[in-house]
Coordinates of C-alpha atoms and ligand atoms in Angstrom, one line a residue:
M467 CA 63.7 136.9 177.7
R468 CA 61.8 139.8 179.2
F469 CA 59.8 142.3 177.1
V470 CA 61.1 145.2 179.2
D471 CA 64.7 144.4 178.2
L472 CA 63.8 144.5 174.5
I473 CA 62.2 147.9 174.9
E474 CA 65.4 149.0 176.7
K475 CA 67.5 147.6 173.9
K476 CA 65.6 149.4 171.1
K477 CA 65.5 152.6 173.2
R478 CA 69.3 152.5 173.1
G479 CA 69.3 151.9 169.3
G480 CA 70.2 148.2 169.5
E481 CA 69.4 145.7 166.7
H482 CA 66.9 142.9 167.4
T483 CA 67.8 139.3 166.6
K484 CA 65.3 136.9 164.9
E485 CA 64.6 135.3 168.2
E486 CA 63.9 138.6 169.9
M487 CA 61.5 139.6 167.1
N488 CA 59.8 136.3 167.5
F489 CA 59.5 136.9 171.2
I490 CA 58.0 140.4 170.6
I491 CA 55.3 139.2 168.2
S492 CA 54.4 136.0 170.1
S493 CA 54.1 138.0 173.3
L494 CA 51.8 140.5 171.5
M495 CA 49.7 137.7 170.2
S496 CA 49.5 135.6 173.4
G497 CA 48.7 138.6 175.5
M498 CA 51.9 138.1 177.6
A499 CA 53.0 141.6 176.7
E500 CA 50.7 144.4 177.8
D501 CA 49.5 147.0 175.3
Y502 CA 51.6 149.7 177.1
Q503 CA 54.7 147.7 176.7
V504 CA 54.2 147.1 173.0
S505 CA 53.3 150.8 172.6
A506 CA 56.6 151.8 174.3
W507 CA 58.5 149.4 172.0
L508 CA 56.7 150.9 168.9
M509 CA 57.7 154.4 170.1
A510 CA 61.3 153.3 170.5
V511 CA 61.2 151.8 166.9
Y512 CA 59.7 155.1 165.7
F513 CA 62.6 157.1 167.1
K514 CA 65.5 154.6 166.7
G515 CA 64.4 152.9 163.5
M516 CA 65.1 149.4 162.4
T517 CA 67.6 147.8 160.0
L518 CA 66.4 146.1 156.9
Q519 CA 67.2 142.8 158.5
E520 CA 65.1 143.5 161.6
T521 CA 62.3 144.7 159.4
A522 CA 62.5 141.5 157.4
Y523 CA 62.3 139.5 160.6
L524 CA 59.3 141.5 161.8
T525 CA 57.6 141.0 158.4
E526 CA 58.1 137.2 158.6
E527 CA 56.7 137.2 162.2
I528 CA 53.6 139.2 161.0
I529 CA 53.1 136.8 158.1
T530 CA 53.2 133.7 160.3
S531 CA 50.9 135.2 162.9
G532 CA 48.0 134.0 160.7
E533 CA 47.0 132.1 157.7
V534 CA 49.1 132.2 154.5
I535 CA 47.1 131.6 151.4
D536 CA 48.3 129.2 148.8
L537 CA 47.3 130.4 145.4
S538 CA 49.3 127.9 143.4
P539 CA 46.1 126.0 142.3
I540 CA 45.3 129.0 140.0
C541 CA 48.7 128.8 138.3
Q542 CA 48.3 125.6 136.2
H543 CA 51.5 126.2 134.3
G544 CA 53.8 127.3 137.1
E545 CA 53.2 131.0 136.6
K546 CA 53.8 133.5 139.3
V547 CA 50.8 134.9 141.3
L548 CA 50.4 138.6 140.7
D549 CA 49.0 141.2 143.1
K550 CA 48.8 145.0 143.0
H551 CA 48.6 147.4 145.9
S552 CA 48.1 151.1 146.2
T553 CA 49.1 153.0 149.4
G554 CA 45.8 154.9 149.0
G555 CA 44.6 157.7 146.8
V556 CA 41.7 159.8 145.7
G557 CA 39.7 158.6 142.7
D558 CA 42.1 155.6 142.5
K559 CA 40.2 153.1 140.5
I560 CA 43.2 151.5 138.8
T561 CA 42.6 148.0 140.3
L562 CA 39.1 147.9 138.7
I563 CA 40.6 148.5 135.3
L564 CA 44.0 146.8 135.5
I565 CA 42.7 143.4 136.8
P566 CA 40.3 142.7 133.9
L567 CA 42.8 144.0 131.4
L568 CA 45.5 141.6 132.7
A569 CA 43.0 138.7 132.9
A570 CA 42.3 139.5 129.2
C571 CA 46.1 139.2 128.5
G572 CA 46.2 135.8 130.1
I573 CA 47.2 136.5 133.7
P574 CA 44.9 134.8 136.3
I575 CA 44.2 137.0 139.3
A576 CA 42.9 136.3 142.8
K577 CA 43.0 139.6 144.7
L578 CA 42.1 140.6 148.2
S579 CA 41.4 144.3 148.7
G580 CA 40.4 146.6 151.4
R581 CA 37.7 149.1 152.3
G582 CA 38.1 152.9 152.3
L583 CA 39.0 154.8 155.5
G584 CA 39.6 158.4 156.1
H585 CA 39.9 160.4 152.9
T586 CA 40.9 157.4 150.7
G587 CA 38.5 155.1 149.0
G588 CA 38.7 151.3 148.9
T589 CA 38.2 148.8 146.0
I590 CA 35.8 146.7 148.0
D591 CA 33.4 149.6 148.6
K592 CA 33.5 150.5 144.9
L593 CA 32.7 146.9 143.8
E594 CA 29.9 146.7 146.4
S595 CA 28.2 149.6 144.7
I596 CA 27.4 147.2 141.9
P597 CA 24.0 145.8 143.0
G598 CA 24.3 142.2 144.3
F599 CA 28.2 142.1 144.1
K600 CA 29.5 139.8 146.9
T601 CA 33.0 140.4 148.2
N602 CA 32.9 138.2 151.3
L603 CA 34.5 135.1 149.7
E604 CA 36.1 132.1 151.3
I605 CA 39.6 131.4 149.9
D606 CA 38.3 128.2 148.2
E607 CA 35.5 130.2 146.5
L608 CA 38.0 132.8 145.4
I609 CA 40.3 130.2 143.8
Q610 CA 37.3 128.4 142.2
K611 CA 36.1 131.7 140.6
V612 CA 39.6 132.4 139.2
K613 CA 39.6 128.8 137.7
D614 CA 36.1 129.5 136.2
V615 CA 36.4 133.0 134.9
G616 CA 40.1 134.0 135.2
L617 CA 39.7 136.7 138.0
A618 CA 38.2 137.3 141.4
I619 CA 38.3 140.0 144.0
G620 CA 37.5 139.4 147.7
A621 CA 37.6 141.4 150.9
Q622 CA 40.6 141.0 153.2
T623 CA 40.0 138.5 155.9
K624 CA 40.9 138.9 159.6
R625 CA 42.6 135.5 159.5
L626 CA 45.5 137.0 157.6
T627 CA 48.3 138.8 159.4
P628 CA 46.4 139.3 162.7
A629 CA 49.6 140.7 164.3
D630 CA 49.4 143.6 161.8
G631 CA 45.9 144.3 163.0
R632 CA 47.0 144.5 166.6
L633 CA 50.1 146.5 165.9
Y634 CA 48.2 148.9 163.7
A635 CA 45.5 149.5 166.3
L636 CA 48.3 150.5 168.8
R637 CA 50.2 152.6 166.2
D638 CA 47.0 154.4 165.4
V639 CA 46.5 155.7 168.9
T640 CA 50.2 156.2 169.8
A641 CA 51.2 158.4 166.8
T642 CA 53.5 155.7 165.5
V643 CA 51.9 155.0 162.1
D644 CA 54.3 157.1 160.0
S645 CA 57.4 155.0 160.6
I646 CA 59.0 153.6 157.3
P647 CA 60.0 150.2 158.7
L648 CA 56.6 149.7 160.4
I649 CA 54.6 150.7 157.3
A650 CA 56.9 148.5 155.1
S651 CA 56.5 145.4 157.2
S652 CA 52.7 146.0 157.5
V653 CA 52.2 146.3 153.7
V654 CA 54.7 143.6 152.6
S655 CA 53.4 141.0 155.1
K656 CA 49.8 141.4 153.9
K657 CA 50.8 141.0 150.3
I658 CA 52.9 137.9 151.0
A659 CA 50.2 136.3 153.2
S660 CA 47.7 136.9 150.4
G661 CA 49.7 134.4 148.3
A662 CA 51.5 136.8 146.0
D663 CA 54.9 136.1 144.4
Y664 CA 55.0 139.2 142.4
V665 CA 53.5 142.5 143.5
I666 CA 53.3 145.9 141.8
L667 CA 53.1 148.7 144.5
D668 CA 51.7 152.1 143.7
V669 CA 53.3 154.3 146.3
K670 CA 51.6 157.7 146.3
Y671 CA 52.7 161.1 147.5
G672 CA 51.1 164.5 147.6
S673 CA 48.1 166.2 149.2
G674 CA 45.8 163.2 148.7
A675 CA 48.3 160.6 150.0
F676 CA 49.5 159.9 153.4
L677 CA 53.1 160.5 152.4
K678 CA 53.5 164.1 151.3
T679 CA 56.8 164.1 149.3
S680 CA 58.2 162.1 146.4
E681 CA 61.4 161.5 148.6
E682 CA 59.4 159.9 151.4
A683 CA 57.4 157.8 148.9
S684 CA 60.6 156.7 147.2
E685 CA 62.2 155.7 150.5
L686 CA 59.2 153.7 151.6
A687 CA 59.1 152.0 148.2
Q688 CA 62.7 151.1 148.3
W689 CA 62.3 149.5 151.7
M690 CA 59.3 147.5 150.6
V691 CA 61.1 146.2 147.4
N692 CA 64.2 145.3 149.5
I693 CA 62.3 143.5 152.2
A694 CA 60.3 141.5 149.7
D695 CA 63.5 140.6 148.0
M696 CA 65.0 139.4 151.3
L697 CA 61.9 137.2 151.7
G698 CA 62.3 135.8 148.2
K699 CA 59.5 137.8 146.4
K700 CA 59.7 140.2 143.6
F701 CA 58.1 143.6 144.0
H702 CA 58.1 146.6 141.7
A703 CA 57.1 150.0 143.0
V704 CA 55.7 152.8 140.9
I705 CA 55.9 156.1 142.7
T706 CA 53.1 158.4 141.6
S707 CA 51.7 161.8 142.3
M708 CA 48.5 162.2 144.3
E709 CA 48.4 166.0 144.2
Q710 CA 45.2 165.8 142.2
P711 CA 42.5 163.1 142.0
L712 CA 43.0 160.3 139.5
G713 CA 40.6 160.7 136.5
R714 CA 37.4 162.7 136.8
A715 CA 35.3 160.6 139.2
V716 CA 35.6 160.4 143.0
G717 CA 33.2 158.2 145.0
N718 CA 32.0 154.6 144.6
A719 CA 29.4 153.9 141.9
I720 CA 30.7 156.9 140.0
E721 CA 34.3 155.5 139.9
V722 CA 33.0 152.1 138.7
I723 CA 31.2 153.9 135.9
E724 CA 34.5 155.7 135.0
S725 CA 36.3 152.3 135.0
I726 CA 33.7 150.8 132.7
E727 CA 34.0 153.8 130.4
F728 CA 37.8 153.3 130.3
L729 CA 37.3 149.6 129.3
K730 CA 35.0 150.9 126.6
G731 CA 37.9 153.0 125.3
N732 CA 37.0 156.4 126.8
M733 CA 40.2 157.1 128.8
T734 CA 41.5 160.1 130.7
T735 CA 45.2 160.6 130.2
D736 CA 46.3 160.1 133.8
I737 CA 44.5 156.8 134.3
K738 CA 45.8 155.6 131.0
E739 CA 49.4 156.4 131.8
L740 CA 49.3 154.6 135.1
T741 CA 47.2 151.6 134.0
Y742 CA 49.4 151.0 130.9
E743 CA 52.7 151.4 132.9
M744 CA 51.6 148.9 135.6
A745 CA 50.1 146.5 133.1
S746 CA 53.2 146.6 131.0
L747 CA 55.4 145.9 134.1
A748 CA 53.2 142.9 134.9
L749 CA 53.2 141.6 131.3
T750 CA 57.0 141.9 130.9
S751 CA 57.8 140.6 134.4
L752 CA 55.6 137.6 134.0
G753 CA 56.9 136.7 130.5
K754 CA 53.7 137.7 128.6
A755 CA 55.4 140.4 126.6
Q756 CA 59.0 140.7 125.4
N757 CA 59.2 144.5 126.0
K758 CA 57.2 147.6 126.8
E759 CA 56.1 148.1 123.2
E760 CA 54.6 144.6 122.9
A761 CA 53.0 145.0 126.3
Y762 CA 51.3 148.3 125.2
Q763 CA 50.0 146.6 122.0
K764 CA 48.5 143.8 124.1
I765 CA 46.8 146.2 126.4
D766 CA 45.5 148.3 123.5
E767 CA 44.1 145.1 121.9
A768 CA 42.5 144.1 125.3
V769 CA 40.6 147.4 125.2
T770 CA 39.8 147.7 121.5
S771 CA 38.6 144.1 121.2
G772 CA 36.3 144.6 124.2
K773 CA 38.0 141.6 125.9
G774 CA 38.9 143.6 129.0
L775 CA 35.2 144.8 129.4
E776 CA 34.1 141.2 128.9
Y777 CA 36.3 140.1 131.8
F778 CA 34.8 142.8 134.0
R779 CA 31.3 141.5 133.0
Q780 CA 32.4 138.0 134.0
L781 CA 33.8 139.2 137.3
I782 CA 30.5 140.9 138.1
R783 CA 28.4 137.9 137.1
S784 CA 30.6 135.4 138.9
Q785 CA 30.4 137.4 142.2
G786 CA 26.6 137.7 142.1
G787 CA 26.4 141.3 140.8
N788 CA 24.1 142.6 138.1
P789 CA 26.2 142.8 134.9
S790 CA 23.5 145.0 133.2
V791 CA 25.2 148.0 135.0
I792 CA 27.8 147.8 132.2
D793 CA 25.2 148.7 129.6
N794 CA 22.9 150.9 131.6
Y795 CA 24.3 153.0 134.5
R796 CA 20.8 153.5 135.8
F797 CA 21.1 150.1 137.4
F798 CA 23.4 151.7 140.0
A799 CA 21.7 153.4 143.0
Q800 CA 20.8 156.9 141.9
P801 CA 21.4 160.0 144.1
N802 CA 18.5 162.4 144.9
Y803 CA 20.4 165.6 144.4
A804 CA 23.0 167.0 142.0
Y805 CA 24.7 170.4 142.4
Q806 CA 27.0 172.1 140.0
I807 CA 30.0 174.3 140.8
K808 CA 30.8 177.0 138.3
S809 CA 34.0 178.7 137.3
P810 CA 34.4 182.2 138.7
Q811 CA 36.6 183.3 135.8
N812 CA 37.9 182.7 132.3
G813 CA 41.2 180.9 131.9
F814 CA 42.5 177.4 132.8
I815 CA 42.2 175.0 135.7
W816 CA 45.6 175.3 137.6
N817 CA 45.0 172.6 140.3
V818 CA 42.3 170.4 141.8
D819 CA 43.5 169.6 145.3
A820 CA 43.2 165.9 146.0
Y821 CA 42.7 166.1 149.7
K822 CA 40.1 168.8 149.6
T823 CA 38.2 166.9 146.9
A824 CA 38.3 163.7 149.0
Y825 CA 37.2 165.6 152.1
A826 CA 34.2 167.0 150.2
C827 CA 33.4 163.6 148.9
K828 CA 33.4 162.2 152.4
L829 CA 31.0 164.9 153.5
L830 CA 28.7 163.9 150.7
G831 CA 28.5 160.4 152.4
A832 CA 30.8 158.5 150.0
G833 CA 33.5 157.8 152.6
R834 CA 34.0 156.7 156.2
E835 CA 35.4 158.4 159.2
K836 CA 35.3 155.3 161.4
K837 CA 35.6 151.6 160.4
H838 CA 31.9 150.8 160.9
D839 CA 30.4 153.9 159.2
I840 CA 27.8 153.1 156.5
I841 CA 28.6 154.7 153.1
D842 CA 26.3 156.0 150.4
Y843 CA 27.4 154.3 147.1
S844 CA 25.5 156.9 145.0
A845 CA 27.3 159.9 146.5
G846 CA 30.3 161.3 144.8
I847 CA 31.9 164.0 142.7
Y848 CA 32.4 164.4 138.9
L849 CA 35.2 166.7 137.9
N850 CA 33.9 168.3 134.6
K851 CA 37.2 170.1 134.4
I852 CA 40.6 168.9 135.4
C853 CA 44.1 170.4 135.5
G854 CA 45.1 172.2 132.3
E855 CA 41.7 172.4 130.8
P856 CA 40.3 175.8 129.6
V857 CA 37.2 177.3 131.3
T858 CA 35.0 180.2 130.8
E859 CA 33.3 182.2 133.6
G860 CA 30.1 180.4 134.7
E861 CA 31.1 177.1 133.1
V862 CA 30.5 174.0 135.2
V863 CA 33.8 172.7 136.7
A864 CA 32.4 170.0 139.0
T865 CA 29.1 168.2 139.9
L866 CA 28.3 166.9 143.4
Y867 CA 25.9 164.0 144.0
A868 CA 24.3 163.1 147.3
N869 CA 21.0 162.0 148.9
D870 CA 20.8 164.8 151.3
A871 CA 20.7 168.5 150.5
D872 CA 22.5 169.4 153.7
K873 CA 25.4 167.3 152.8
I874 CA 25.7 169.1 149.4
E875 CA 25.6 172.4 151.3
A876 CA 28.5 171.3 153.5
A877 CA 30.6 169.7 150.8
Q878 CA 30.4 172.4 148.1
E879 CA 32.5 175.0 150.0
Y880 CA 35.3 172.5 150.3
L881 CA 35.1 171.5 146.7
K882 CA 35.2 175.1 145.6
E883 CA 38.4 175.6 147.6
A884 CA 39.9 172.5 145.9
F885 CA 39.9 174.4 142.6
S886 CA 42.5 177.0 141.6
Y887 CA 42.5 178.9 138.3
S888 CA 45.1 180.8 136.2
Y889 CA 45.4 182.7 133.0
E890 CA 48.2 180.4 131.7
Q891 CA 47.8 176.8 130.9
R892 CA 49.5 174.3 133.1
N893 CA 50.9 171.1 131.7
R894 CA 50.4 168.5 134.4
G895 CA 53.3 166.4 133.2
S896 CA 53.8 162.7 134.0
L897 CA 52.1 161.2 137.0
I898 CA 54.9 158.7 137.5
Y899 CA 57.9 160.0 139.4
K900 CA 60.0 156.9 139.5
I901 CA 59.9 153.1 139.1
I902 CA 61.9 150.9 141.6
Ligands
URA1333 N1 48.9 150.9 155.1 C1 49.2 149.7 155.7 O1 48.7 148.7 155.2 N2 49.9 149.7 156.8 C2 50.5 150.8 157.3 O2 51.2 150.7 158.3 C3 50.2 152.0 156.7 C4 49.4 152.1 155.6

C-alpha cells in the first residue's frame, strides 16, 4: 500500500477499508508518512467526508494507538463506567457539580478532564485553583482514590490516543478542525480510551461554542452516538445552547465557588436544568432510578442532605487540596482589583454574549491563548445580572476581577459590549435543544 494512493482514493470520494485506515494511522505514528501527506489526506477528508463505517474504523485506530484504561476495578458489582464530556463552553462548571452529585447517588466516577484553551475553560484548571489540589494522577492512583472515596478527577495523559494528538496538531494548522467525522472520531476515541462504557455528551452551539448552530451540533452529536454504538458503547448527547455563559461566574476559582454554592442549594436556573437533566439520564441509564421523576428526587436529596457537598469535600481532600475552601472562600487566591460595570438604562437584560464574556475573561488572565500560557486562578467575571433580569440605570451588571489594573482596562470594554438591554423582558427558555 502507498500513502499517496490513499490520498488519491479519498480525493476522488472513495471509501477506505479497515486495512487502509490501519495503514494511514500506523504510517502517521511510525513517521512513514510525511506530515504533508497526512495533511493532504485530512484536506481530502474535509471535502469528501467519510462514511460512518470509515469513521468507526478511524476511531478504533486512534483508540489503539495508545493505552486503553481498564476501569473495571472500580465497578465491584459489574456496573457500567460513566463519563461526561462537554464540547466546550463559557462558565461551564457542570462537571464540578454533576460528579459529586452522582457519587452521592451511588455511581463511582473516575474522570479524566482537560485544560482550557482559547475562549473555553477547562475542568482541570478550575480544580487546580483549589490550593494544593493535584490533578496529575497515575491511573492506579485514580482507581485507588475512587475505591477510597467514590470519585476522582485527573488530567488527561499523553499516553492515551496519541494519534489524536498528532492528527489534531495537523488539523489545527491546515484548517481541517471543523470536519464532523474528524471531530467525532477525536472525541469518541478519547472517551473510550479513558475506560468509559457509558458517556453523556454535552454538545454546545452558539456564540460561545465552536459550533454555531443547533443543526450542526445535532449532526455532530448523532455521529458520535452512532459511532459509539458501532463500537459497542452507549452514548447519550444533550444538545445545549451556549449563546450565554452558564450561570453567573466565568473564570477558575470563581466557578468553583459557584459550584460549591450550587451544592449548598443556591442554584441558578440554567445550571440546575442542565445538571438535573444529565444526572437523571445517568441515573436512569445505569439503573439507579426507574424514571426521571425518581431521578430528580434522588438528586434533590443529594443536595438537600448535603451529601453532594460532602463528596466534593472528599474529592478535594483525597487529591491534596484544602477542603476549608468550602467553608471560607478567602482560602482561594484573592485578586487585587475588582471593577464594576453598570447598566446604562432602566429595563431588562436582553443578552449576555458568551463569546465576548469569555474573551474579556481571557484578557483578565483567566484563560490561555497558547497551550503553555500561565493562567491567573483568581481572575474572572461575576455576572450580577443575567438574561431576563430587571435593571435600573447605574445598577451593577457585572464585576471583573484581576491582579493587574491594565487587564481590567482592556477587558471592561469587551464585557460592556457583551451586554444588551431592552424595555421588554425576555424569557430565555430552555437551554436544552434536544437529547439524542
Ligand atoms: N474537541 C476534540 O476533542 N476534538 C476535536 O477534533 C474538536 C474538539
